[in-house]
């Protein structure tokens, strides 16, 4: 059972503190947690920590926490319970708080302290979880969320995607998605919105000779619905969508994934025949489907990098070739220790690569699809022992150089090729407006590593 | 009759007065007013309009007044038409942890427990637990426990779940831990609730009575359907000692791997758990190795954990590790290089590849030293590279390692003396570790190449202020000056091997941790009692089960469950308890009669007996469980087998030529002794025989007679006598072909008769051949797979238990029994008199008379004979 729950800001200030069992030493536990966390040696895990020594009532207290949107969500317990359960609870709480307060963040939490406590009261009693369903809790929660600024559909200045952090995909207004599920109780016109995102995370490992060592795509279809609960919707996926290695659909190569799992509320009656998911989502956020794909990517990799290293003048050249249009591309290349100077020659004058923490960072806010960029970096490393003499070519990279990692976002692109064909709502509001539907596709990098 | 009008006005005035008093500045007045309000309330007057004023009074340090206020609040709120408010009241009041409040809590709680709204019930149920924590006696007296028991049957699953929570919470501190009679009726109620309630509620319910077998069965489908996090929570609740659990563990690994795509926090906990599973069953994860490859954006603690697992899965990952060794993070690189070294030590063929890693960081040298120690004289090629890098080393560890290597391989390094000399220059600035190593290295060098080292030996160490150093140098000096040969023996003696896996969890602990997969213990890699104080911990509850209509006898789970019941409650800590249960499961009915077990077919025996009778004329060491008869016959010395057969029938018919079909060669294993009895039949010989003596050749197991042949009276024609000849296994050993061949000779006044016989290996099984569970696992992992041999035992019709007890009687012990996909797997161990252990896995498929036997042994040549034993035992 859970003894306490608290939320700390990124600086360690307590935002929320709740003691469920009265068996603990009071609020300074939160402080103790933060001290312990910051004092932890680099290679130890902060996920689960136990207190030892100190004041007696703090003895044997276990902290389990997650970091979410810069906040620490922490539970403490003094028993040998399942950490999986606790982590699950924490991530559910994060979702809940997001649903009720809009987005989860320091500001929203401190504006909605009363609401958060009310939620906690219903979610946990005496440290036992009662329910974590947004839907069920709606019956009990009285407090309205306080939203920072009024929502306007026409406010397109800052855009983003709930969950994934993009800044420039001009697809849907970000504040639309980061608005509390329940605050719109009185406001009928805003109810009719639904957001559907196909988000893929791409992990790639490319050997120095250019051969692909590992490709891994983790995808999910996420839904955030503001429609009244119980309104049915149908999501049509690409018809050639195949699951597993052997299934064959359509005439082309098909969109193949290795594994799929669905949310328990998804009705799969039409999935086999037409690749249609039917569901009646509750209000709030929901992961409709998760899938993964490894080793066998249908489309070519979004980026190719042609690195070349030359010793004589101590220069490195790399060429970057992105396929689709991409945003916020950052190339990160660790450099040998003791680099004193770096000169660069990039394909476009307004680009700039920077030296930060022993690594080279080349930021590209926007890269056109199909374009090719090149960068020539020369560095001077005084203490480097020089090219190995016997039997190795001069293109062997010096110690400490690389591997290169790329981070990027690819809007309107899925690496697996999966697309949402349509999103149909059976819900007909009594009023005028049709519900607004927002369907977005996005791929972003998880770990895209190219060895040099 | 009261005038209503008067009453109202009166009431109004009264209220007004009370209002004024409640707001009075004096505490005393306020308290008095509070009492009046309560009094009024008690007699049924409506004082609800005073609510704000009463609440105002809450702001007081006067306990009496405070209590009055609470009482007022509870009374009014608990009668509120809105169930949310009624529930809120009990919930909040339960959280005020003051003993004196409880008497006021009692009455409203009573009401709430009889409320009509399930939301109020579920809150009240938890409140009972809260109250019990403050005042257990009251809960008892008020009969709240009965209310909780009634809730179990409620149709609302939330109510059931919370009632269960409350009951289990209370039972932890209650003298009678059996608060809920888990009869079949109650279990059915729970199961109904289980299917309907939220996953959290499911966990509570499972947690409470997870020993009930029927619940385990209900859970099974969930394990395949629900998401993995829930799977783990469920797993945690299952009985840890069941075969079922072990099977699950096997199935669990792949879903665990999919969790690795989650948040780093989840990844970390998953990895910690996988780390445990990997140590027990590496094979289940071999396919998934790619999942453990490190991503560049993993947090360092995840990276380190992945590395740890990869070391355990070793071999294929070497190339990957090589890449890590060139990364930026220092901690990580060091660990990666160390990992390479560990791989080299673990997998011989990869050692070559390891030493070629050209990234010679300091850590690598330390590792190379370890590699050198493990495989001396194998990878000297690297020495040259090493020597070229001496100057760049600044870590004492690495310097010491280099010096060690130079000293160790002095005879292969031409300029060893120069190298060491270069270190000597700065001798006093070095750390003690380097100084000591240098000293030893110089002595080694001196012993190996005395001519070159003369000038190095007069060491300056006598002026050192480090006593260790002075002492060591003193000893060396004495050694060298008095007896260089002894010095050589001592200094250059063989070094103990370094172990393969440096940080393997100790088997007993590992076993315990495996039982706690999915709990905090599995993250800390510490037993729960090391960090959970006292008697809490969710695994502790062991509730007797009334099996009533539930028949527990059939399935393996049921059996273990039943066994569990004998011991609970006695053991203080859960770890011990589980350990005991495990043993319970495995332990054998001790000292079953050994002798009776060898039921041999009389006819076959006779045949065998006659056979040898003819061979040796008089000596019949007819051992032989039935099936040994058709197996390759003994190397006959004196006559051909065909004659043998003809004769044997004839003799069998001959009067007086009867050979007793008795069990001979009985293994009355006492200490290490072994008694073999033979039958002697004297047939149609012309003379009497005297002066018997017997001798055995050297044989594979060192079997020799421990006493002379005890035939003291002359053997007359047509007379037959039985003689027992105790044997033991302390004789000289020589490997025979076949392995169990025993050659011997019997001498009497007429001649010497040679015979040879195959010893059935079962007589050599010793009774301490029962391996500990953990040792079994470790050993079986340790023995290379190529030593595993598979056999088919055909046409057997026993169930696993019969087989198990059959073998038990033959000193073959069943360590564990599992049911895997309908097949029974028996894991058995046995030990031979010469200390060879044999591990066996017997697979019995229902409906298939052919059993599959896999034997693992460090000396695989015995396996064949063990198989023969298995065959013969199973055929009987």
mmCIF file with all atom_site columns, C-alpha atoms in Angstrom, chain B residues 59 82 128 441:
data_model
loop_
_atom_site.group_PDB
_atom_site.id
_atom_site.type_symbol
_atom_site.label_atom_id
_atom_site.label_alt_id
_atom_site.label_comp_id
_atom_site.label_asym_id
_atom_site.label_entity_id
_atom_site.label_seq_id
_atom_site.pdbx_PDB_ins_code
_atom_site.Cartn_x
_atom_site.Cartn_y
_atom_site.Cartn_z
_atom_site.occupancy
_atom_site.B_iso_or_equiv
_atom_site.pdbx_formal_charge
_atom_site.auth_seq_id
_atom_site.auth_comp_id
_atom_site.auth_asym_id
_atom_site.auth_atom_id
_atom_site.pdbx_PDB_model_num
ATOM 1 C CA . UNK B 1 59  ? -10.650 26.193 15.478  1.00 0.00 ? 59  UNK B CA 1
ATOM 2 C CA . UNK B 1 82  ? -26.040 12.878 -0.942  1.00 0.00 ? 82  UNK B CA 1
ATOM 3 C CA . UNK B 1 128 ? -13.088 -0.006 9.409   1.00 0.00 ? 128 UNK B CA 1
ATOM 4 C CA . UNK B 1 441 ? 57.645  -8.637 -10.597 1.00 0.00 ? 441 UNK B CA 1
#
